[in-house]
Short mmCIF file of C-alpha atoms in Angstrom, two decimals:
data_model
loop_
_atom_site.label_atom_id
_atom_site.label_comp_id
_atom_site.label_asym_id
_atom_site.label_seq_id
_atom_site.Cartn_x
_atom_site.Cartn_y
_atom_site.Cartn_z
CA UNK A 1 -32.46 22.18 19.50
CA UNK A 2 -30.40 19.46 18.77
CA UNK A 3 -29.72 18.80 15.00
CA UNK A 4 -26.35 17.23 12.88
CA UNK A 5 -25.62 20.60 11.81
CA UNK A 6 -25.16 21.65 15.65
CA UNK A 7 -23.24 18.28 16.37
CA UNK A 8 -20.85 19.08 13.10
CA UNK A 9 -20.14 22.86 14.27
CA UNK A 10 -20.07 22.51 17.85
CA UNK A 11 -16.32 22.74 19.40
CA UNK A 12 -14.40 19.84 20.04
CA UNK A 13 -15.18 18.79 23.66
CA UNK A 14 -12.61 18.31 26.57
CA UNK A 15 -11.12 14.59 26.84
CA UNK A 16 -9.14 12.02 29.78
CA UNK A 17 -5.67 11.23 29.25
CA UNK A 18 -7.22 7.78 28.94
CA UNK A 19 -9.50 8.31 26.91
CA UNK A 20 -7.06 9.95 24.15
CA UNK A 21 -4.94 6.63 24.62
CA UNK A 22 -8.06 4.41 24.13
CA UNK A 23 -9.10 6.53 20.99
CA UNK A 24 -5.16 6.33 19.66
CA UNK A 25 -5.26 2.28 20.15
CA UNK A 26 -8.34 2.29 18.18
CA UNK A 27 -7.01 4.34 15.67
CA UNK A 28 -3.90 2.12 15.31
CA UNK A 29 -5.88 -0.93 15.25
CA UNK A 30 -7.94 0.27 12.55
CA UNK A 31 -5.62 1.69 10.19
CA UNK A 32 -3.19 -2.05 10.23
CA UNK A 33 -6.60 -3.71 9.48
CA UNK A 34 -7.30 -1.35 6.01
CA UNK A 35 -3.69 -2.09 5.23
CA UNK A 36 -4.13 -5.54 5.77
CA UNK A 37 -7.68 -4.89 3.19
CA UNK A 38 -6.46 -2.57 0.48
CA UNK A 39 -2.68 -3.57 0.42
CA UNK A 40 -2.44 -6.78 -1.55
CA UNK A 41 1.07 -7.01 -1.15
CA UNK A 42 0.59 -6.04 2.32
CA UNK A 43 3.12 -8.75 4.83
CA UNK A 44 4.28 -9.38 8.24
CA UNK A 45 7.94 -9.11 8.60
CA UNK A 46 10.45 -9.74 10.82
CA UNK A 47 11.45 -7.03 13.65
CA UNK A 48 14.44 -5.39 13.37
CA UNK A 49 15.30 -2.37 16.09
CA UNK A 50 17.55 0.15 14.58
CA UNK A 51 21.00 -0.18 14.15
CA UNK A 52 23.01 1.70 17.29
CA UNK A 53 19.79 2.31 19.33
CA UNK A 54 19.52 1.53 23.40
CA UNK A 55 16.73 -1.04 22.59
CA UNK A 56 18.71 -3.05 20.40
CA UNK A 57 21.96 -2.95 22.81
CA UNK A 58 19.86 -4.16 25.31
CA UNK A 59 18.55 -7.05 23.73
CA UNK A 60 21.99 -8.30 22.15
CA UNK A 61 23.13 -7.80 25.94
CA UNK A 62 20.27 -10.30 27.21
CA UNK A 63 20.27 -12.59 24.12
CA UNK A 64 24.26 -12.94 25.01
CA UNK A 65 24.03 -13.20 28.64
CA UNK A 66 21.48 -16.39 28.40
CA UNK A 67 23.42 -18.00 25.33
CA UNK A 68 27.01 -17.53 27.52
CA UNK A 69 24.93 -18.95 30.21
CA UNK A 70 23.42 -21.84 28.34
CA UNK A 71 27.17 -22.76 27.35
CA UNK A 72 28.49 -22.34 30.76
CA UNK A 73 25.70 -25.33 32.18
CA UNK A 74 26.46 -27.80 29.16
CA UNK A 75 30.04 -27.42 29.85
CA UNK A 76 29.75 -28.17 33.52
CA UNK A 77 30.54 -31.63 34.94
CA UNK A 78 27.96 -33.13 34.82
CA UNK A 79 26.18 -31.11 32.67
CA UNK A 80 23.05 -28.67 33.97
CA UNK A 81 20.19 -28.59 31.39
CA UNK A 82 18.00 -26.16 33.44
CA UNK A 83 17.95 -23.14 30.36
CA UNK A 84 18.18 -26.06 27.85
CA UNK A 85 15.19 -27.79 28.74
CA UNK A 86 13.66 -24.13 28.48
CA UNK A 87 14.31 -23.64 25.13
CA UNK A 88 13.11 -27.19 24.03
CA UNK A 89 9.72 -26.44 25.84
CA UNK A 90 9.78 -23.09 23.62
CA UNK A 91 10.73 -25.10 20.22
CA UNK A 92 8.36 -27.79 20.96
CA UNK A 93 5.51 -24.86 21.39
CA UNK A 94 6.72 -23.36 18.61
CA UNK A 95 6.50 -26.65 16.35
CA UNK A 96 3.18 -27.37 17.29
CA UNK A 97 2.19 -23.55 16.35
CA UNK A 98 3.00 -24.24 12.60
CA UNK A 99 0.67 -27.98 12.29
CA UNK A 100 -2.35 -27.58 10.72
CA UNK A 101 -5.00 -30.05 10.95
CA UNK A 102 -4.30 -32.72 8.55
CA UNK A 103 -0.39 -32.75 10.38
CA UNK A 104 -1.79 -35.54 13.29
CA UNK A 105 1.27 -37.53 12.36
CA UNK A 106 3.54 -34.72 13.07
CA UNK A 107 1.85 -33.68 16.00
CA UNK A 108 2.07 -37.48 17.34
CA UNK A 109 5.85 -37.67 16.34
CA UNK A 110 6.59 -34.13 18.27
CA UNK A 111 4.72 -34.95 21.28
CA UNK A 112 6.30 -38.62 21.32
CA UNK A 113 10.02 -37.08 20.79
CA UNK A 114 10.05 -33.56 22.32
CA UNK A 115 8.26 -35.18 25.73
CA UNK A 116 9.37 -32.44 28.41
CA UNK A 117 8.65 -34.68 31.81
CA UNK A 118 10.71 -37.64 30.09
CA UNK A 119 13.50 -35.46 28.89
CA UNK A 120 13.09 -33.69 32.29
CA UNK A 121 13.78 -37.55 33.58
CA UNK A 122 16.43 -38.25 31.23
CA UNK A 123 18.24 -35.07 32.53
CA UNK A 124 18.21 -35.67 36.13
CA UNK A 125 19.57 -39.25 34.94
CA UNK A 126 22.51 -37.83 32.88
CA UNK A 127 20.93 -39.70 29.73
CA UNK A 128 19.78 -36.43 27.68
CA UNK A 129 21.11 -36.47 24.11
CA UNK A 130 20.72 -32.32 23.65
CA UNK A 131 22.45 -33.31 19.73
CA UNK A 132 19.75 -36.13 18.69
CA UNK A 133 16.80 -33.49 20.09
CA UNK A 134 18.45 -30.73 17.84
CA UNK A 135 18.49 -33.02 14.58
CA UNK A 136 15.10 -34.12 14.71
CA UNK A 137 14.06 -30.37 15.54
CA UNK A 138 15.99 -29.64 12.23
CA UNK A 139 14.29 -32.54 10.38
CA UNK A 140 10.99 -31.48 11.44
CA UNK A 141 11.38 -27.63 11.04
CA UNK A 142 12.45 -29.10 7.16
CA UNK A 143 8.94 -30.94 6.82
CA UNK A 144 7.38 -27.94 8.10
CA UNK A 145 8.52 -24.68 6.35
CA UNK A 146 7.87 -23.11 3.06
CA UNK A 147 9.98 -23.89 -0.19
CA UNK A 148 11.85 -19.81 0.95
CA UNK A 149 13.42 -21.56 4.25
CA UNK A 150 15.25 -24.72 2.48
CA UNK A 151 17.87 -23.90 2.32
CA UNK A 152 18.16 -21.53 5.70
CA UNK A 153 16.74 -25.21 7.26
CA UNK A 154 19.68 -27.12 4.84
CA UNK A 155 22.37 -24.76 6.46
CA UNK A 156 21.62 -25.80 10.20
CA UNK A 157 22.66 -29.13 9.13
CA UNK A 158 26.14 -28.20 8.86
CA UNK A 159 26.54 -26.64 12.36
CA UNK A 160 28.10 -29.56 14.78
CA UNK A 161 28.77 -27.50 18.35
CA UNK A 162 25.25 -27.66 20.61
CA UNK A 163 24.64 -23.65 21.42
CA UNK A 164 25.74 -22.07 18.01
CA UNK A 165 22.72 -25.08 16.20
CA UNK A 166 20.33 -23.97 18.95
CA UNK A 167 21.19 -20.48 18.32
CA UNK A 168 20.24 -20.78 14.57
CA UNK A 169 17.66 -22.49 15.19
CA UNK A 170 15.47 -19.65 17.25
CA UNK A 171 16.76 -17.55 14.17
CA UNK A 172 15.16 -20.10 11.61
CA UNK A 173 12.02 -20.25 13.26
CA UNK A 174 11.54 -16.43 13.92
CA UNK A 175 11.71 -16.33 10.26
CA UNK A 176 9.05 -19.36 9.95
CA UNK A 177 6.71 -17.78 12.15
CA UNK A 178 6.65 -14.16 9.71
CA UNK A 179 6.10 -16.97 6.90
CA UNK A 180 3.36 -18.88 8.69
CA UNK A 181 2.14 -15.25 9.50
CA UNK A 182 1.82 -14.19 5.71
CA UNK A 183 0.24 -17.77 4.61
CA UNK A 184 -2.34 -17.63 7.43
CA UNK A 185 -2.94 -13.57 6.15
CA UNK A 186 -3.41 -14.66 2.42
CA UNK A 187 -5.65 -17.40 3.10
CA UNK A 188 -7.98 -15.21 5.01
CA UNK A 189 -8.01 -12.17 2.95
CA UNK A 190 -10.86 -12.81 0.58
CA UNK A 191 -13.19 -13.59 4.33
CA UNK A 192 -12.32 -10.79 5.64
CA UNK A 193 -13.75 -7.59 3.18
CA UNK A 194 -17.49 -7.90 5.31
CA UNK A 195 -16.04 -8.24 8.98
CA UNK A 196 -12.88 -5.44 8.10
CA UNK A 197 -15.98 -3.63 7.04
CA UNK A 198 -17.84 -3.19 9.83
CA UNK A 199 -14.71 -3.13 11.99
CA UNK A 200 -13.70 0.21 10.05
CA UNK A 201 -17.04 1.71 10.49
CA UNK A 202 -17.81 1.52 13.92
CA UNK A 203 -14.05 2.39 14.62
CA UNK A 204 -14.77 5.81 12.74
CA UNK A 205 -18.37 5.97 14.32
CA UNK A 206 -16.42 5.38 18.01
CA UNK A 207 -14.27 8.00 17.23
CA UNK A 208 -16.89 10.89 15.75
CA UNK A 209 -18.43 10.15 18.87
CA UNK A 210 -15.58 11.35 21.13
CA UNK A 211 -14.51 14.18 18.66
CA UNK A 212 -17.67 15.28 16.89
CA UNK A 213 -16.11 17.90 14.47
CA UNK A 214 -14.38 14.65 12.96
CA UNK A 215 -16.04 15.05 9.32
CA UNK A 216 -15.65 18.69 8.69
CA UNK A 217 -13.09 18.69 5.75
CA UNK A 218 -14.95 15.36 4.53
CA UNK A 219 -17.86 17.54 4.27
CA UNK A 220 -16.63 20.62 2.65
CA UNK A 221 -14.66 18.25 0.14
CA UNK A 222 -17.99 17.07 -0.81
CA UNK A 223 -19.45 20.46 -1.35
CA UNK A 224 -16.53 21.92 -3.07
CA UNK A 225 -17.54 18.85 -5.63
CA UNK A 226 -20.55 19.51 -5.64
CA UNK A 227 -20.09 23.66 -6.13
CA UNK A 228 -17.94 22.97 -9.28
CA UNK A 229 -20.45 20.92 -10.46
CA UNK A 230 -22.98 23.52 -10.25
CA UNK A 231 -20.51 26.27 -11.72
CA UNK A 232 -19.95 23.91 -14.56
CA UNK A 233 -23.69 23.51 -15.28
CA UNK A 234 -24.22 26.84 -15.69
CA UNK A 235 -21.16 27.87 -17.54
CA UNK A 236 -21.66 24.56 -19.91
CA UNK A 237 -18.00 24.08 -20.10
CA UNK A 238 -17.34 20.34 -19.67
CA UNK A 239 -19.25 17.63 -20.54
CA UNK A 240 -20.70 16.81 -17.33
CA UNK A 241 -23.15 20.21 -17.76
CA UNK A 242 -25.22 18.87 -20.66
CA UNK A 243 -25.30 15.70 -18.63
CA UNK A 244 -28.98 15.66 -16.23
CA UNK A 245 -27.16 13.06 -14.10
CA UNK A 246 -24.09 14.97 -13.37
CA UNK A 247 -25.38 15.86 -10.17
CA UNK A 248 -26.67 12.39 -8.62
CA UNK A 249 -25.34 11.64 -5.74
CA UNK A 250 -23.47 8.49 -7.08
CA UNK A 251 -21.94 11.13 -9.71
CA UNK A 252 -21.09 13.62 -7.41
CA UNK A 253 -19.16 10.76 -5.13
CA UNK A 254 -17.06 9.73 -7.87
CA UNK A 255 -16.23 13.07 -9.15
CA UNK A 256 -15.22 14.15 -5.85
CA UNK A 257 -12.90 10.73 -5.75
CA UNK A 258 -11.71 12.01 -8.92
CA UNK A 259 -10.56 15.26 -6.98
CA UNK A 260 -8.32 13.34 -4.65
CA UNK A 261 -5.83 13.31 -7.61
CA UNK A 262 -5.46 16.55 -8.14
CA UNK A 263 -5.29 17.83 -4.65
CA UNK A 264 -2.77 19.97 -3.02
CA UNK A 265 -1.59 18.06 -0.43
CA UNK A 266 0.91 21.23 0.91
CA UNK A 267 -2.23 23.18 1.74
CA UNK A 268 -5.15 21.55 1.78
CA UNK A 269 -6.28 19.48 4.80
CA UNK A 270 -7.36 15.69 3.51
CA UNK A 271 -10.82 14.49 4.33
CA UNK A 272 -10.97 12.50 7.44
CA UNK A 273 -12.27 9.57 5.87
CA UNK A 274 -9.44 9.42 3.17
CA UNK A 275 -6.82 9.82 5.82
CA UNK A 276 -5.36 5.99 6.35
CA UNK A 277 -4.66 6.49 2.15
CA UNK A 278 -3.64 9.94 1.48
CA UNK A 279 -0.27 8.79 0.86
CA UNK A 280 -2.08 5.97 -1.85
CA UNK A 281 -3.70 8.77 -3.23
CA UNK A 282 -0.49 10.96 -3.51
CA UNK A 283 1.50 8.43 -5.74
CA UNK A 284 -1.58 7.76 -7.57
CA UNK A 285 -1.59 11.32 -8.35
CA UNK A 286 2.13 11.19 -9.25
CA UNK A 287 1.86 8.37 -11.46
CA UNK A 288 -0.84 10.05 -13.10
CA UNK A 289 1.13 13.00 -13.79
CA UNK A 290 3.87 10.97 -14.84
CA UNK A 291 1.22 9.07 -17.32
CA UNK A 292 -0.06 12.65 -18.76
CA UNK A 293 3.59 14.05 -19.28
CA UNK A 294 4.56 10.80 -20.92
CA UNK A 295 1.77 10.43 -23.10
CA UNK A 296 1.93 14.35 -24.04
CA UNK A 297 5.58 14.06 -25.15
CA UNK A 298 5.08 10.76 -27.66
CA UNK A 299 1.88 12.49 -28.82
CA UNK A 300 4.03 15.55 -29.95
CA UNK A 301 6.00 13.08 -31.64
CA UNK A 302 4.09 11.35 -33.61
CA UNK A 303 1.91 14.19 -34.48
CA UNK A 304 4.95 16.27 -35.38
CA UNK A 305 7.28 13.69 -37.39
CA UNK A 306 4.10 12.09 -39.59
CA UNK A 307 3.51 8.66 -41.39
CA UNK A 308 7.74 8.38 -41.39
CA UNK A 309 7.46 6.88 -38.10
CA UNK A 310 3.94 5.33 -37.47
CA UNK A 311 4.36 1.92 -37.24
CA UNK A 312 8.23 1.63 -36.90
CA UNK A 313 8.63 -2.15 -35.00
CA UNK A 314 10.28 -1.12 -31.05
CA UNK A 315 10.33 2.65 -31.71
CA UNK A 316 7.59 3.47 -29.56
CA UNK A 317 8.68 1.26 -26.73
CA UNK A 318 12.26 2.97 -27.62
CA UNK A 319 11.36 6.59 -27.29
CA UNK A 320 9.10 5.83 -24.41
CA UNK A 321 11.86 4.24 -21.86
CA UNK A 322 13.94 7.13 -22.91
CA UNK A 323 11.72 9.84 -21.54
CA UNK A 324 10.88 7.32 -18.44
CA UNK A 325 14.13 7.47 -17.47
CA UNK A 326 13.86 10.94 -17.38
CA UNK A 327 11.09 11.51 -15.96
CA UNK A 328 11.67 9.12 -12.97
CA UNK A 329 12.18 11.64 -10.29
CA UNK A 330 9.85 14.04 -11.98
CA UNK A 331 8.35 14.43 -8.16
CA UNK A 332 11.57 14.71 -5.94
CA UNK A 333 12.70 18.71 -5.03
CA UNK A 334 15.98 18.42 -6.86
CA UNK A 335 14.16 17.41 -10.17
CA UNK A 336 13.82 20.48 -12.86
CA UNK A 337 11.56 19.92 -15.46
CA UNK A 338 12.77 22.31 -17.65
CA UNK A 339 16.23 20.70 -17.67
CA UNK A 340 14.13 17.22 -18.43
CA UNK A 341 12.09 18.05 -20.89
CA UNK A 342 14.93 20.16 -22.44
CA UNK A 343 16.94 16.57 -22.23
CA UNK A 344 14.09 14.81 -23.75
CA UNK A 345 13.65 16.54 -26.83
CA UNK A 346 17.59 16.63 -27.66
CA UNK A 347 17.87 12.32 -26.78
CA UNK A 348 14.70 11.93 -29.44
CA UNK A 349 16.16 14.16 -31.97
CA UNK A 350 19.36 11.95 -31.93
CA UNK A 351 16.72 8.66 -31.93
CA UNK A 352 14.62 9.85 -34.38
CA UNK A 353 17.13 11.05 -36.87
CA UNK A 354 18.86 7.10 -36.85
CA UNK A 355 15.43 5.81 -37.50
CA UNK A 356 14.78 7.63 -40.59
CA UNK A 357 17.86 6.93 -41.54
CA UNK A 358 17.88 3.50 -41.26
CA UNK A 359 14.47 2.84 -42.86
CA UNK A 360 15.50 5.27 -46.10
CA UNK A 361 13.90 8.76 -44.70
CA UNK A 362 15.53 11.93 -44.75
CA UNK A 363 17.03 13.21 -41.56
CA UNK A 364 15.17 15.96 -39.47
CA UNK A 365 16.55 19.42 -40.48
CA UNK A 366 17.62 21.69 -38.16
CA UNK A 367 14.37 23.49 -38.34
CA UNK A 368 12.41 20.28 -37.48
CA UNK A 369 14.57 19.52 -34.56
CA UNK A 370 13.92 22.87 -33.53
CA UNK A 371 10.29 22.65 -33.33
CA UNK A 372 9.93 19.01 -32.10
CA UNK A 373 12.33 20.67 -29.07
CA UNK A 374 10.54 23.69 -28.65
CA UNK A 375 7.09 21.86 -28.00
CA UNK A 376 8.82 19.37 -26.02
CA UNK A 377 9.97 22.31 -24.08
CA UNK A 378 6.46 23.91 -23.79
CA UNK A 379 4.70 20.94 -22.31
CA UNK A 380 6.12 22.05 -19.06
CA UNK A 381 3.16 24.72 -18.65
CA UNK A 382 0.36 23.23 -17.25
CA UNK A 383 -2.11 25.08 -19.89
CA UNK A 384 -0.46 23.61 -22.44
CA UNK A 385 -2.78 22.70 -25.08
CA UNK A 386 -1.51 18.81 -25.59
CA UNK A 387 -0.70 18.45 -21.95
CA UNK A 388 -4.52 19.79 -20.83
CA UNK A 389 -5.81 17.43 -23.57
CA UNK A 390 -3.73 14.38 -22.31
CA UNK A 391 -4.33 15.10 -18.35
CA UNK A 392 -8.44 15.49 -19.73
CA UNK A 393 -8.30 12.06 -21.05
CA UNK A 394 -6.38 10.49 -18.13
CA UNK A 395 -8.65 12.15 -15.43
CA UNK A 396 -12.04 10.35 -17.91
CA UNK A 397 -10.11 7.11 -18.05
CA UNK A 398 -10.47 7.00 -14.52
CA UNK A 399 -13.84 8.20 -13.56
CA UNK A 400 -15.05 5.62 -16.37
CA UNK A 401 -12.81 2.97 -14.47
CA UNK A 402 -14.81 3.80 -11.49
CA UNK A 403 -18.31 3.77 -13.04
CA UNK A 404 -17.28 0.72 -15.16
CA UNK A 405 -15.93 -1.34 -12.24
CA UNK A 406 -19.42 -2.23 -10.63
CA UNK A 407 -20.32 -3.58 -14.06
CA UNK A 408 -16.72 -5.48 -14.41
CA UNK A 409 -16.54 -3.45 -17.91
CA UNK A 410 -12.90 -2.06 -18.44
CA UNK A 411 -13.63 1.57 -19.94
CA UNK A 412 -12.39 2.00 -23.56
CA UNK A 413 -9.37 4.00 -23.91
CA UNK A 414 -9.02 7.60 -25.57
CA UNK A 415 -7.11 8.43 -28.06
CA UNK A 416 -3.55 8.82 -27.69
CA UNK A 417 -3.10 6.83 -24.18
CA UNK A 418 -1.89 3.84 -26.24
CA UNK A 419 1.70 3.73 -25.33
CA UNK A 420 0.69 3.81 -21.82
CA UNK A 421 -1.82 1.92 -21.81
CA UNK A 422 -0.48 -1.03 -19.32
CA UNK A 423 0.50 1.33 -16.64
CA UNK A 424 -2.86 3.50 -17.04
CA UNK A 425 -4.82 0.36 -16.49
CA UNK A 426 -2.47 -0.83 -13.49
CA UNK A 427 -3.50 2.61 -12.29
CA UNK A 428 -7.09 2.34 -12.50
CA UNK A 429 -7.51 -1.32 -11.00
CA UNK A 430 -5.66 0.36 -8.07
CA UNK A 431 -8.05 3.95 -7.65
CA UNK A 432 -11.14 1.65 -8.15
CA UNK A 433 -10.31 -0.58 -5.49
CA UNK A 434 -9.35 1.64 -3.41
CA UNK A 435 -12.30 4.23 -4.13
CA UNK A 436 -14.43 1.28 -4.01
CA UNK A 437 -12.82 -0.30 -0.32
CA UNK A 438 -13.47 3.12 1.25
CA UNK A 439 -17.40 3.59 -0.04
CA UNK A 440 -18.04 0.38 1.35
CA UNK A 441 -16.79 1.33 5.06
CA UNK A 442 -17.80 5.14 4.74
CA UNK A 443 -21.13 5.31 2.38
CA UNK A 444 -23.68 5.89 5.44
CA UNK A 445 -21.85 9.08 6.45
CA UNK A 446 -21.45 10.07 2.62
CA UNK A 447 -25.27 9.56 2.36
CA UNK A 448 -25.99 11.70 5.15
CA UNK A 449 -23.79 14.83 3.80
CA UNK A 450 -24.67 14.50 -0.10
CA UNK A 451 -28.54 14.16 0.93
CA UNK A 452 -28.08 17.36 2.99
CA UNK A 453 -25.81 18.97 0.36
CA UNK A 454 -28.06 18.19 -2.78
CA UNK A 455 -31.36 18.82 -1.43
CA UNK A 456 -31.04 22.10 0.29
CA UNK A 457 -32.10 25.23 -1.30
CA UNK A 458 -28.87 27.58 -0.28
CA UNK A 459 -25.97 27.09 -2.81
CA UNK A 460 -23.47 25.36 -1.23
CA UNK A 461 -21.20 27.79 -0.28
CA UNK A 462 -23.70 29.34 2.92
CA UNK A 463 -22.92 28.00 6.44
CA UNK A 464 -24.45 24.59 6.61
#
């Protein structure tokens, strides 16, 4: 019988050389157009082969061999324009790329000057004038490039010898082409969402087709959701098991979104469908961190000092770019948190004393600092009480963001995410568009599994 389950468990089957290639152009194709979707700062730029490697020898080699060469026929008697006239052709192309369609009187003054068969004539005459082409090149590449390239355009105006001014020229304009790239890329973003779309989907449907166990950890992701669910209706220990709704599909999805950010990425395979932005989700998960260790730390504060400080003009913004800077590398392998946090509570001792003194309060006592250090200290386990409640309120924050975001309703904030407010919202805006992106391309396989998942009797650990 031939059902999905069989499809899902069956073996990979054996595939061409060719057909691997085929499936890896796809795969390259389609994960430049999501960056192109989800990255909004997402840019063309300019090719640059490594420093030292064959490649780049080889083409300094080349580039050096024609521009010796170009030098060598202008310097004859009379001159040769054979590689000159070869490089106008290519500028005059090149011009013409960058016109849109309201430029018809630059496109009449480029034709009229840069005409190939008439300097062609004026060559075989001995009548070319290689430095008035090159000026009015320079003049027109000045009309035609963005406010950025002024003064790159200004500088070719100072260069008097032929070859070096052609030279920098071909620089110039590789650089106008990544800009004309970028403009052309912004202006069709906001048409592209339905077309990328599609594109994505059948991409991903192409390639299930040629390797059919494709959605197995996108599956058991979803069922691991939806098991904790279940565990957590029955135990009634979050707030989601008094809720009748908690396991609609639409819940379900966003919960097991929700997972992505606290996923171990050492040892736990990524679902196929998330894979283009695992990295995304890995810095989101980072920042969020960062946010719940942040927040955790001024809490302790606040809560521990009293009314002295509440209110203080700056000293929030004060104490919180002190532990920033210490918690910057919080995710790099030489970072130790203990030495951090130990750091911390000593710098806001010292910060905290001058305060109070300034504004007419008594200095913390030893005892004081000592506490305010020790729970400093103790937010490094992750059961802390004040870290669990921060990292709680974080983790609704976002799942709000995400249920809030298809009414265009920014969630309220909980308590005690004040102080990082701005970056918590920066945060959300980018998990809900991204979340968002990827149910658009994905949500007819997603229906398929959490229909299958959520209406069969097993419990969702049996073999599905």
């Amino acid at each position: 019988e031939f059902t999905t389950e069989n499809v899902l468990s069956s073996p990979p089957r054996f595939v061409s050389v060719e057909e691997l290639m085929e499936t890896a152009k796809r795969v390259t194709n389609m994960a430049l157009a999501h960056e192109i979707m989800v990255n909004q700062a997402f840019q063309v730029k300019p090719t640059e082969l490594p420093e030292g490697s064959l490649e780049r020898k080889v083409k300094e080699i080349m580039h050096k061999a024609f521009w010796d060469c170009l030098e060598a026929q202008l310097k004859e008697d009379p001159p040769s324009y054979g590689h000159a006239i070869k490089l106008l052709a290519e500028i005059k192309e090149t011009l013409l790329s960058f016109l849109l369609p309201g430029h018809g009187r630059q496109r009449s003054r480029i034709e009229e000057v840069l005409d190939l068969p008439l300097i062609q004539q004026q060559a075989e005459n001995g009548a070319l004038d290689i430095g008035r082409l090159s000026q009015f090149i320079v003049g027109m590449m000045g009309s035609l490039c963005a406010p950025c390239r002024d003064e790159d355009v200004n500088k070719l105006k100072e260069i008097t010898d032929i070859v070096p001014l052609l030279k920098a020229i071909f620089s110039v304009l590789d650089l106008m082409k990544v800009d004309m790239a970028n403009f052309a890329l912004s202006s069709i973003r906001p048409h592209l969402m339905q077309q990328s779309v599609e594109y994505e989907r059948n991409k991903f449907q192409e390639f299930l087709e040629k390797q059919p166990n494709a959605l197995d950890y996108t599956e058991k992701w979803l069922e691991d959701t939806v098991k904790s669910l279940k565990e957590a209706e029955m135990d009634g220990s979050t707030a989601a098991s008094s809720d009748p709704s908690s396991l609609l599909p639409l819940n379900v999805h966003n919960q097991a979104y929700l997972r992505l950010l606290r996923w171990d990425h050492a040892s736990d395979p990524f679902p196929e469908t998330m894979l283009m932005d695992q990295v995304r989700f890995q810095e989101m998960q980072q920042e969020a961190d960062r946010l719940v260790l942040l927040s955790s730390v001024l809490l302790i504060v606040y809560t521990t000092t009293g009314e002295a400080i509440s209110g203080l003009p700056g000293l929030m913004e004060t104490l919180k770019n002190t532990i920033s800077i210490m918690l910057a590398d919080m995710h790099t392998p030489s970072f130790s948190a203990q030495e951090a946090l130990a750091t911390i509570g000593e710098k806001l001792c010292v910060e905290l004393s001058q305060c109070l003194g300034q504004h007419g309060y008594s200095p913390f006592s030893a005892e004081r600092r000592s506490i305010l250090k020790g729970q400093i200290s103790a937010t490094i386990q992750p059961d802390n009480t004040v870290r669990k409640l921060m990292d709680s309120r974080v983790q609704t924050y976002l799942l709000a963001s995400l249920e809030s975001s298809q009414h265009k309703t920014p969630p309220l904030l909980p308590g005690g995410l004040s102080p990082v407010s701005r970056e918590l919202k920066e945060l959300a805006v980018h998990f809900s568009r991204l979340v968002n992106y990827n149910k658009l391309v994905f949500s007819p396989f997603y229906q398929k599994i959490l229909q299958k998942l959520l209406t069969k009797g097993e419990s969702p650990g049996t073999e599905m």
